[in-house]
Short mmCIF file of C-alpha atoms and ligand atoms in Angstrom, two decimals:
data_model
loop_
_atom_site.label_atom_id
_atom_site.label_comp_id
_atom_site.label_asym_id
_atom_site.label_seq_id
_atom_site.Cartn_x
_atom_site.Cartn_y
_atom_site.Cartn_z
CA UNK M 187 0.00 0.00 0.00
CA UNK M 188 1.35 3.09 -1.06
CA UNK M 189 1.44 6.71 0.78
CA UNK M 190 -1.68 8.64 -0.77
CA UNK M 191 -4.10 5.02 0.12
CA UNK M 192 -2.94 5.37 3.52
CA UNK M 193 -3.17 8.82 4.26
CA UNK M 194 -7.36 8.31 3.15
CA UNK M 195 -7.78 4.69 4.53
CA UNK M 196 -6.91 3.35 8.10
CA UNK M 197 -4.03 0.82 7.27
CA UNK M 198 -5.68 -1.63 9.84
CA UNK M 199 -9.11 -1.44 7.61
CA UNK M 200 -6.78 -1.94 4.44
CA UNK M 201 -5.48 -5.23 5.58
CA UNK M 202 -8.69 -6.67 6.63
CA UNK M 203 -9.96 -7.36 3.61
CA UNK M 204 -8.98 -9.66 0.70
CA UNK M 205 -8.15 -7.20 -1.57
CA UNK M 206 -5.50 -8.55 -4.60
CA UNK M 207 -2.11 -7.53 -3.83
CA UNK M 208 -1.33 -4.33 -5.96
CA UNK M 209 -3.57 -1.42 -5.08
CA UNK M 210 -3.51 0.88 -8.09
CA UNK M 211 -5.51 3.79 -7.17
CA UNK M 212 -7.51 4.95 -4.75
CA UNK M 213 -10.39 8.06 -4.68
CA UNK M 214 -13.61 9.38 -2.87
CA UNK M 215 -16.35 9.10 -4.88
CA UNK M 216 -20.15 9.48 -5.01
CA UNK M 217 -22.14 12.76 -3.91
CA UNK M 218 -23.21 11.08 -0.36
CA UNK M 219 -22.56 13.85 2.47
CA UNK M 220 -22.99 10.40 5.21
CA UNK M 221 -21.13 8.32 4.61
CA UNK M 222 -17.27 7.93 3.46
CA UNK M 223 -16.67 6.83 0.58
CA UNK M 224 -13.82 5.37 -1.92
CA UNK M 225 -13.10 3.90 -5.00
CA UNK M 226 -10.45 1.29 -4.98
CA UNK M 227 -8.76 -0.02 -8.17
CA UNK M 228 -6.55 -3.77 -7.38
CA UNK M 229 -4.60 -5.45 -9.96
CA UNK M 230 -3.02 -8.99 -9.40
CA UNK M 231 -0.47 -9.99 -11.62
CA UNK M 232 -1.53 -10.27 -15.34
CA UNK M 233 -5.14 -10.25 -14.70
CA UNK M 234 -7.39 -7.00 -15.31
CA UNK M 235 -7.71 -4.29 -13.06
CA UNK M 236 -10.90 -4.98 -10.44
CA UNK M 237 -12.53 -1.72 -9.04
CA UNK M 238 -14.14 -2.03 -5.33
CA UNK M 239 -16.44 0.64 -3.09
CA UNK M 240 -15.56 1.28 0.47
CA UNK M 241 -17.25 3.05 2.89
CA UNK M 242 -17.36 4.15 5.74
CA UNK M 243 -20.24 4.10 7.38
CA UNK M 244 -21.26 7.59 9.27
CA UNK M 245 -21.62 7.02 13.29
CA UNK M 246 -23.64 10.38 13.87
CA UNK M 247 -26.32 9.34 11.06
CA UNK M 248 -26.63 5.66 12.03
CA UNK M 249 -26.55 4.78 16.09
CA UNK M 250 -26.72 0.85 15.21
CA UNK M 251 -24.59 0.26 12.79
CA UNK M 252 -24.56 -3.48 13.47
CA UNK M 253 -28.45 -3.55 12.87
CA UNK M 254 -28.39 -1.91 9.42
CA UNK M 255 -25.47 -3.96 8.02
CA UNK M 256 -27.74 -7.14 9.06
CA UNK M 257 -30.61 -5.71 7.54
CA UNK M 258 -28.28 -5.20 4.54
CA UNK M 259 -27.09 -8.77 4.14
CA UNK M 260 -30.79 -10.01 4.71
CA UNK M 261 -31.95 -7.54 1.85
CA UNK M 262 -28.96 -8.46 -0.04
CA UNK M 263 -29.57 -12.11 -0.46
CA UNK M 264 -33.49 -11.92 -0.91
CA UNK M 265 -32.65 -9.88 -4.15
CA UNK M 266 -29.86 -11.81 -5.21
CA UNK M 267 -32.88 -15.20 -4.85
CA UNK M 268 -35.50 -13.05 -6.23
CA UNK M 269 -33.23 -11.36 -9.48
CA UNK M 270 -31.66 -15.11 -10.60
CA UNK M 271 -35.18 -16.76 -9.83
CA UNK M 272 -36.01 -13.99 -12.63
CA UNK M 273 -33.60 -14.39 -15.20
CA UNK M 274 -31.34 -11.40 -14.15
CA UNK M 275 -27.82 -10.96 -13.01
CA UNK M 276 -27.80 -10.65 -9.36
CA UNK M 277 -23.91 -9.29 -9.49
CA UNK M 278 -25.38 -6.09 -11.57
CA UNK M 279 -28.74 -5.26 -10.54
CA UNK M 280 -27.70 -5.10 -6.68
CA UNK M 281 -25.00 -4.76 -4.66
CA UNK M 282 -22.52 -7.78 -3.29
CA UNK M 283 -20.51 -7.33 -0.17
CA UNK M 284 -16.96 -8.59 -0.39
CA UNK M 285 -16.61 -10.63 3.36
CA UNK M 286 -13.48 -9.38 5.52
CA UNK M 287 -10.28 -11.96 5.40
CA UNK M 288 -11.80 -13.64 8.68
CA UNK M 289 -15.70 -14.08 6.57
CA UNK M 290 -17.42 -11.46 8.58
CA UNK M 291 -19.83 -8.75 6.34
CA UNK M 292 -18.09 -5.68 8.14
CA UNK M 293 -15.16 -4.66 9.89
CA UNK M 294 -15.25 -2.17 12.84
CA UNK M 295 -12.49 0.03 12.90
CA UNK M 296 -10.06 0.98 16.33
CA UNK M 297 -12.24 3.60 16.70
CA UNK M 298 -15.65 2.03 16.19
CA UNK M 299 -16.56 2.81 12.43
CA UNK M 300 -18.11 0.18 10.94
CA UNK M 301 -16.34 -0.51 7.35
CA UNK M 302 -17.61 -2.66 3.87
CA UNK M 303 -16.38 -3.62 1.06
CA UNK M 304 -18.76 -3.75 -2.14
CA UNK M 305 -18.28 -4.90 -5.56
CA UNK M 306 -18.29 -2.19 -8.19
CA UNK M 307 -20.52 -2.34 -10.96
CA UNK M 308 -18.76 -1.57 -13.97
CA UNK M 309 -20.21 0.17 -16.63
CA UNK M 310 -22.66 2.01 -15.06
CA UNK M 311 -23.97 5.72 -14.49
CA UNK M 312 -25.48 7.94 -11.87
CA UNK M 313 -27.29 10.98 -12.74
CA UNK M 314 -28.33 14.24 -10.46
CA UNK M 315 -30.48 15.56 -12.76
CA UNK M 316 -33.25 13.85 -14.56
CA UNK M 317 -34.73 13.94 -17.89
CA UNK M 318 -38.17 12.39 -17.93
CA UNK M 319 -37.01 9.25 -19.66
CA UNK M 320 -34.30 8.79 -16.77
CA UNK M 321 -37.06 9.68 -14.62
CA UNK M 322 -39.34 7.21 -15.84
CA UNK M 323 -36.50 4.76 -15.35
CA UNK M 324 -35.90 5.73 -11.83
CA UNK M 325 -39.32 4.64 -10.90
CA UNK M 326 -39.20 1.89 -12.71
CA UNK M 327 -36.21 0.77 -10.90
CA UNK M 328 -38.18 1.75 -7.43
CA UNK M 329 -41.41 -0.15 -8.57
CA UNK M 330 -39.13 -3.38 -9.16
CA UNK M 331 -37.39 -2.98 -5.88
CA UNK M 332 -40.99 -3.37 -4.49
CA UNK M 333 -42.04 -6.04 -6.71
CA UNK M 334 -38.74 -8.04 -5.52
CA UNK M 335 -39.30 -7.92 -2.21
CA UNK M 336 -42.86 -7.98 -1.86
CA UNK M 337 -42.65 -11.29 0.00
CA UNK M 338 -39.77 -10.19 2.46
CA UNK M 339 -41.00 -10.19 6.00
CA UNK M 340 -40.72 -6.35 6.38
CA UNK M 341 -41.53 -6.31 10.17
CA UNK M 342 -38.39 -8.47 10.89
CA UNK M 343 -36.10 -5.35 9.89
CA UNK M 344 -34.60 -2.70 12.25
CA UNK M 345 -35.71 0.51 11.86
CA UNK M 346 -32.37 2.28 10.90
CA UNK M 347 -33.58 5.71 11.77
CA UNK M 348 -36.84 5.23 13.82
CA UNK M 349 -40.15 7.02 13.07
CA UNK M 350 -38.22 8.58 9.24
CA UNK M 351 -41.37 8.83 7.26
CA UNK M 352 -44.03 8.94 10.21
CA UNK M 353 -45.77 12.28 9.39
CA UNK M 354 -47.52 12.52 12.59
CA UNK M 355 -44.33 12.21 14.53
CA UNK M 356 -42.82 14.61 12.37
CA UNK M 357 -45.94 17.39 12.73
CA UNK M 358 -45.04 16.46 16.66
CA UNK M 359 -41.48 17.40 16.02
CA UNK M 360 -42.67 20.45 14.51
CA UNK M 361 -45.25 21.27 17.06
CA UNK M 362 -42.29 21.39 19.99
CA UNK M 363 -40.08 23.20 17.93
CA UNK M 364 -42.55 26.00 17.25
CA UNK M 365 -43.68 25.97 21.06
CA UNK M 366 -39.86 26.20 22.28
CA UNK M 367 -38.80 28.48 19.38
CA UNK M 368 -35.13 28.24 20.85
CA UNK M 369 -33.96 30.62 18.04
CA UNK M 370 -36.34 33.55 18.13
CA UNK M 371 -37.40 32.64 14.63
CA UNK M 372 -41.15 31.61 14.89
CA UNK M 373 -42.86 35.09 13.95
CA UNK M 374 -41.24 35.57 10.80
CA UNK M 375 -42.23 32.09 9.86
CA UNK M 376 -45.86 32.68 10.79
CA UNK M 377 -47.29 31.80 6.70
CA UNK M 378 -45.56 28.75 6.88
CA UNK M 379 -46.61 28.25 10.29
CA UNK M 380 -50.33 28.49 9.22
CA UNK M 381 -49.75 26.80 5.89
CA UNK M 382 -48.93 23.39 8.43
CA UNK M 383 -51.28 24.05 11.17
CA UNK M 384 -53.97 23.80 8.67
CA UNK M 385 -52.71 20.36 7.22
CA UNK M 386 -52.70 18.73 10.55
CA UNK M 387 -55.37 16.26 9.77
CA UNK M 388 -53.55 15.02 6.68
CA UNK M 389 -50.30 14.45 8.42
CA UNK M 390 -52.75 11.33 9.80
CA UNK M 391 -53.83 10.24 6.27
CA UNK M 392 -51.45 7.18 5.73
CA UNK M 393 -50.93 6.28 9.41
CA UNK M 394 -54.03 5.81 9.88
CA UNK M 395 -54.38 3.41 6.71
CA UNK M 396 -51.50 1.88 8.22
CA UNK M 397 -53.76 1.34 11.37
CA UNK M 398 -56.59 0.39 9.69
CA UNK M 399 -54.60 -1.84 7.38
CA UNK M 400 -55.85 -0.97 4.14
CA UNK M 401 -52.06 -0.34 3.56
CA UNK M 402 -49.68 -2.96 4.00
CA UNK M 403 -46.56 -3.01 5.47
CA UNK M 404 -43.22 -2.83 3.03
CA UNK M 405 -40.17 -2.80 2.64
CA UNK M 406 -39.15 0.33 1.76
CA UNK M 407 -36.31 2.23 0.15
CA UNK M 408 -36.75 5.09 1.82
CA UNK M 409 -34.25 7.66 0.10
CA UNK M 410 -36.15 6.97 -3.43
CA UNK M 411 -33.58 9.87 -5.20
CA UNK M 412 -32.91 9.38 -9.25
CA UNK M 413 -28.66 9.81 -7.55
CA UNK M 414 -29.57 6.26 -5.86
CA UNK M 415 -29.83 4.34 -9.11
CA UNK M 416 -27.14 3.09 -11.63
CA UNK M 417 -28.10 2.95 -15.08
CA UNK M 418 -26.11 0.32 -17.47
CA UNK M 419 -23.88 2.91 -19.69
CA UNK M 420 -24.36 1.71 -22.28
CA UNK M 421 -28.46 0.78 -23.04
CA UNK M 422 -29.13 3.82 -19.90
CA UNK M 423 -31.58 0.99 -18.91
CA UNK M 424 -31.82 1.66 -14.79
CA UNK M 425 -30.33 -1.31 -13.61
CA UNK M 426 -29.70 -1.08 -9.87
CA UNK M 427 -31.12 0.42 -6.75
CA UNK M 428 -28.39 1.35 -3.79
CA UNK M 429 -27.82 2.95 -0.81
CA UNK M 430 -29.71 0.68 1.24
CA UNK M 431 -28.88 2.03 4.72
CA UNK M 432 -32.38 3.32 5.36
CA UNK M 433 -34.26 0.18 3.61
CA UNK M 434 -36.48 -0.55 6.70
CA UNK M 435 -40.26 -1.66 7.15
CA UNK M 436 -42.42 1.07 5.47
CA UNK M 437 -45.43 2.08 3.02
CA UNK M 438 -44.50 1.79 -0.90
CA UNK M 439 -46.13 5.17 -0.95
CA UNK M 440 -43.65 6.87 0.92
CA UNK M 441 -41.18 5.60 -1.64
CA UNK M 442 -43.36 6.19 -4.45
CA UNK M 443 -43.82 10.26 -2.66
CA UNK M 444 -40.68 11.03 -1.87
CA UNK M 445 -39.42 10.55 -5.34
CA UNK M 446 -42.19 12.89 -6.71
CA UNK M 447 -40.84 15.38 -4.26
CA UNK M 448 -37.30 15.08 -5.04
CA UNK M 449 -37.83 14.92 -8.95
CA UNK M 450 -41.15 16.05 -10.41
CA UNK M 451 -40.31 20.12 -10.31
CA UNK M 452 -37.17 21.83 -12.29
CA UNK M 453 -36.36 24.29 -9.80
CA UNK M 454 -33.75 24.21 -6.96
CA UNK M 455 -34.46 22.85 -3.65
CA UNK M 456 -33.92 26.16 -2.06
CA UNK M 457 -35.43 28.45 -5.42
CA UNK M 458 -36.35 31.93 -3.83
CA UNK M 459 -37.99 32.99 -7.00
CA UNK M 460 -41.11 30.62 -5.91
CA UNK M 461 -42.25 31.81 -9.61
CA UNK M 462 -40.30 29.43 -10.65
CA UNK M 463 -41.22 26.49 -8.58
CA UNK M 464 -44.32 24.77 -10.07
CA UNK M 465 -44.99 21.09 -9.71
CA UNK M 466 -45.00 19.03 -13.30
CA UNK M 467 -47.86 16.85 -13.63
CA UNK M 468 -46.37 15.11 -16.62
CA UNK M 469 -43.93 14.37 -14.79
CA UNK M 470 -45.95 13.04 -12.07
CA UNK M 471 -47.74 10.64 -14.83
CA UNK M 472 -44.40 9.47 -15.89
CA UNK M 473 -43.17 8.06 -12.78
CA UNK M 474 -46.60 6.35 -11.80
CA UNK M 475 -46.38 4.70 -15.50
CA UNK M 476 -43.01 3.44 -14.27
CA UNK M 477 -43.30 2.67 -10.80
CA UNK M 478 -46.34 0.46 -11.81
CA UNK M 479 -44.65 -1.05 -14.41
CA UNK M 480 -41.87 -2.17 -12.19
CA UNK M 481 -43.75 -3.16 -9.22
CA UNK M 482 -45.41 -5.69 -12.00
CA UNK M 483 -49.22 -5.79 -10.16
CA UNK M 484 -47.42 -6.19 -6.66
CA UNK M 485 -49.05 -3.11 -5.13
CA UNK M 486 -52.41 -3.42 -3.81
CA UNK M 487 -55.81 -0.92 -5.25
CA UNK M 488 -55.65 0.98 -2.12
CA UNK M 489 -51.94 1.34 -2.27
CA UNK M 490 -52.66 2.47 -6.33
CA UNK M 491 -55.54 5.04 -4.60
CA UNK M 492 -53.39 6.49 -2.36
CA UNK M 493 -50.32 7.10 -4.55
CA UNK M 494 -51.11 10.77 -4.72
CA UNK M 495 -51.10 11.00 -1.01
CA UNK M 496 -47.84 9.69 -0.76
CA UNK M 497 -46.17 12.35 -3.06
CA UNK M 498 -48.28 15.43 -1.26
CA UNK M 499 -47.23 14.12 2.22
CA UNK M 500 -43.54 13.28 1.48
CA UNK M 501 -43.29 17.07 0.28
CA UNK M 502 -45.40 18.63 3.33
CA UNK M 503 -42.99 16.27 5.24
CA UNK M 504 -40.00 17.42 3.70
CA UNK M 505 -41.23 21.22 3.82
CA UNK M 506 -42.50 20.76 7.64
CA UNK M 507 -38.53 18.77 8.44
CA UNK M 508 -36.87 21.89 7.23
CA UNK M 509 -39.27 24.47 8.62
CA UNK M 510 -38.81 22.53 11.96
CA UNK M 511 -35.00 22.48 11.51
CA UNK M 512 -34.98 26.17 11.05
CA UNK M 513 -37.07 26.53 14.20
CA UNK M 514 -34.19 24.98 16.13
CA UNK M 515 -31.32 26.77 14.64
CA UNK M 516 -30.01 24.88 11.58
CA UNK M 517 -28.80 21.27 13.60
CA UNK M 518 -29.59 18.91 11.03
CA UNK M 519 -29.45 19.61 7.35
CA UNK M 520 -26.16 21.04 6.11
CA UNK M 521 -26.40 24.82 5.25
CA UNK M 522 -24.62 26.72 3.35
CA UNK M 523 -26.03 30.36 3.98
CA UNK M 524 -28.80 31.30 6.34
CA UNK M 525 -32.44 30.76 6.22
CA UNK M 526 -31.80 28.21 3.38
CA UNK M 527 -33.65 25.59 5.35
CA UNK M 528 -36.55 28.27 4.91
CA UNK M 529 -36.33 29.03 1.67
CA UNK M 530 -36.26 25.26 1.05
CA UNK M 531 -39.52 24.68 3.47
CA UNK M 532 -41.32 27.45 0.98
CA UNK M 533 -40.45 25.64 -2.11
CA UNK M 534 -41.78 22.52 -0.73
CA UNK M 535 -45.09 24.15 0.17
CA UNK M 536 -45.48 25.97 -3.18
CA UNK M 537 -45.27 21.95 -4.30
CA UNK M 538 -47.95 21.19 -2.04
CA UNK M 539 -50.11 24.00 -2.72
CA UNK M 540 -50.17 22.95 -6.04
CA UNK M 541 -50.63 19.28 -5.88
CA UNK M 542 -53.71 20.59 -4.12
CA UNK M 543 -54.93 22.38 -7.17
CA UNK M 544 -54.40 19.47 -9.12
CA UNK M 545 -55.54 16.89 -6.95
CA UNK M 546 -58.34 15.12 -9.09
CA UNK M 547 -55.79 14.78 -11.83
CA UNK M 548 -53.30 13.17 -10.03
CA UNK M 549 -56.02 10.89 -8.53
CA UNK M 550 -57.12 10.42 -12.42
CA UNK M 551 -53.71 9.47 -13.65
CA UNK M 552 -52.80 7.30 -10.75
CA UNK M 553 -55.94 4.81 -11.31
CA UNK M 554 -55.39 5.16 -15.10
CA UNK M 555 -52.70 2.57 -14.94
CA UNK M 556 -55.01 0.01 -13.42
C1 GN1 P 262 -31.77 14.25 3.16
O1 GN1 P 262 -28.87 13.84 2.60
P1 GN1 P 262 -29.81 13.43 1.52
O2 GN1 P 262 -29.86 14.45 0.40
O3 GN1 P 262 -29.59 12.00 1.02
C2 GN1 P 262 -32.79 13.46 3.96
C3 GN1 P 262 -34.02 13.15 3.09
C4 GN1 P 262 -34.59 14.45 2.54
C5 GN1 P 262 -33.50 15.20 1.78
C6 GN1 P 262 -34.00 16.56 1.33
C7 GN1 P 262 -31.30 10.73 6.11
O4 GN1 P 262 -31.29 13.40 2.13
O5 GN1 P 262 -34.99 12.48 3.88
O6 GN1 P 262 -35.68 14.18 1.65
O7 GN1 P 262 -32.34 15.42 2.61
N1 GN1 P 262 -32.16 12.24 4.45
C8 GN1 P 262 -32.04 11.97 5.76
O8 GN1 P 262 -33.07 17.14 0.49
O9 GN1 P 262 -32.52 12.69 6.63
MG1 MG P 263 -28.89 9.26 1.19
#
């Protein structure tokens, strides 16, 4: 191992995997702000160069490290099953840990970082920004990752971050924050303030069809961004899903929502200009064609029905997260100037606002697909 790999990997993590002898090159990569992590290129002796990830995973995002990396080789192996059972290659279309010399699936570090080692996929591409054909794809990509594991025993998984996608918890979060207001901040949010206050009811909508259960429990993706699928390079078919660190039991809405949030606008998350923000319907139609398609008939009619709740609550979510965060002075999401967690609360509203106004389409498009 040469100087520059060990100045950005622990030697100790280094030698405890079985890596082939000459390291070539070594170099962060991916847009993650979590975890760490790297791109290693090995060569042995007259045989082609192999590329491997490594990462690091983050101790302040994940408390139970040892809990999400079993969840992870669970996941793992039901898609590897499910994606041979159907015809695919399982060492493409997910992700394959590479055991530690002694055959365990991670190693933890001197100083308690948990470290694994994944096969690349070569010949593959991540995109930030989407086109609606990549879009499309995306969901497509989503709906399949549903579809595979619609008979995985989603209450057997830990809950990586507890509560993530529970609305009602979150409109609790927001509640406290607004009665402390710790920073001073709470009159000069007082639109926003309203705009939530008056949603409170729907902040129940899909718990309480979780309740009820005329929505089933999933497994769920829960960070459904286009950045979290590779496409093959060559055919820009999407081919596999990844960062799996907060796949946990959950509602295939929230997946199906938090994508729309993310992807079905063109305007920065933190747009001032709210003129510009405006929520794309055709968008919208694309994805549910896609997601659909790739969750082959594996959804339920109610889940179908309540698509459109799922993308108007994961953006009210988002919106009420970062409204809350501002509340409390900034502590979660990274900033880079202030009041962008506001700014980025407003754009989500103006989304929800206008998912409002277009609420019997969405409803239309999402049973058109029936
Ligand atoms: C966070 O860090 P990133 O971009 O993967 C957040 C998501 C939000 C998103 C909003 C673990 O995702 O839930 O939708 O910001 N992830 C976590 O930009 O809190
Ligand atoms: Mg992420």
């Amino acid at each position: 191992m040469n100087q520059q790999h060990k100045r950005l990997i622990p030697p100790e993590v280094a030698v405890a995997f079985p890596l082939p002898e000459t390291w070539v090159d070594t170099a962060r990569c991916g847009s993650g702000h979590i975890n760490e992590t790297f791109c290693l290129t090995c060569c042995a002796q007259g045989v082609k160069p192999v590329r491997f990830i490594l990462q690091g995973l983050s101790p302040a995002a994940f408390a139970h490290p040892e809990q999400l990396m079993e969840n992870f080789v669970r996941i793992t192996a039901h898609l590897r099953r499910k994606i041979e059972a159907d015809g695919g290659d399982p060492m493409r279309e997910t992700l394959n840990l590479v055991p530690t010399c002694s055959g365990a699936p991670y190693y933890i570090g001197a100083d308690g970082r948990v470290w694994r080692l994944l096969h690349y996929v070569e010949n593959t591409v991540c995109f930030d920004h989407a086109t609606p054909q990549l879009f499309e794809e995306s969901a497509r990509a989503f709906g399949r990752f549903q579809w595979l594991l619609r008979d995985f025993p989603a209450h057997t998984l830990h809950e990586t971050i507890p509560e993530f996608h529970n609305t009602e918890a979150r409109y609790e979060q927001f509640a406290a924050a607004l009665k402390a207001d710790a920073m001073g901040r709470a009159a000069e949010v007082q639109p926003e303030v309203q705009f939530v206050l008056a949603r409170k009811a729907d902040c129940s909508v899909a718990m309480d069809a979780l309740r009820q259960g005329r929505l089933p429990l999933r497994v769920t993706h829960n960070d459904t961004k286009l950045n979290n699928v590779l496409f093959d390079r060559d055919s820009r078919k999407a081919l596999c899903v990844i960062d799996l660190d907060t796949t946990m039991p959950g509602l295939s809405i929230w997946d199906f929502g938090d994508s729309i949030h993310f992807g079905a606008n063109h305007s920065d998350e933190d747009e001032q200009d709210l003129a510009k923000v405006s929520f794309d319907l055709e968008l919208y139609r694309r994805y549910t064609h896609g997601f659909l398609q790739g969750a082959q008939g594996s959804l339920t009619k109610a889940e179908r029905e309540y698509l459109p709740w799922g993308a108007r609550l994961m953006t009210l979510e988002c919106g009420m997260r970062f409204l809350t965060d501002y509340l409390q002075g900034d502590r979660y999401f990274h900033t880079q100037y202030f009041k962008q967690n506001l700014y980025r609360c407003r754009t989500q509203f103006k989304l929800v606002a206008d998912m409002e106004e277009c609420w019997q389409q969405m409803n239309e498009i999402a049973n058109s697909f029936d």
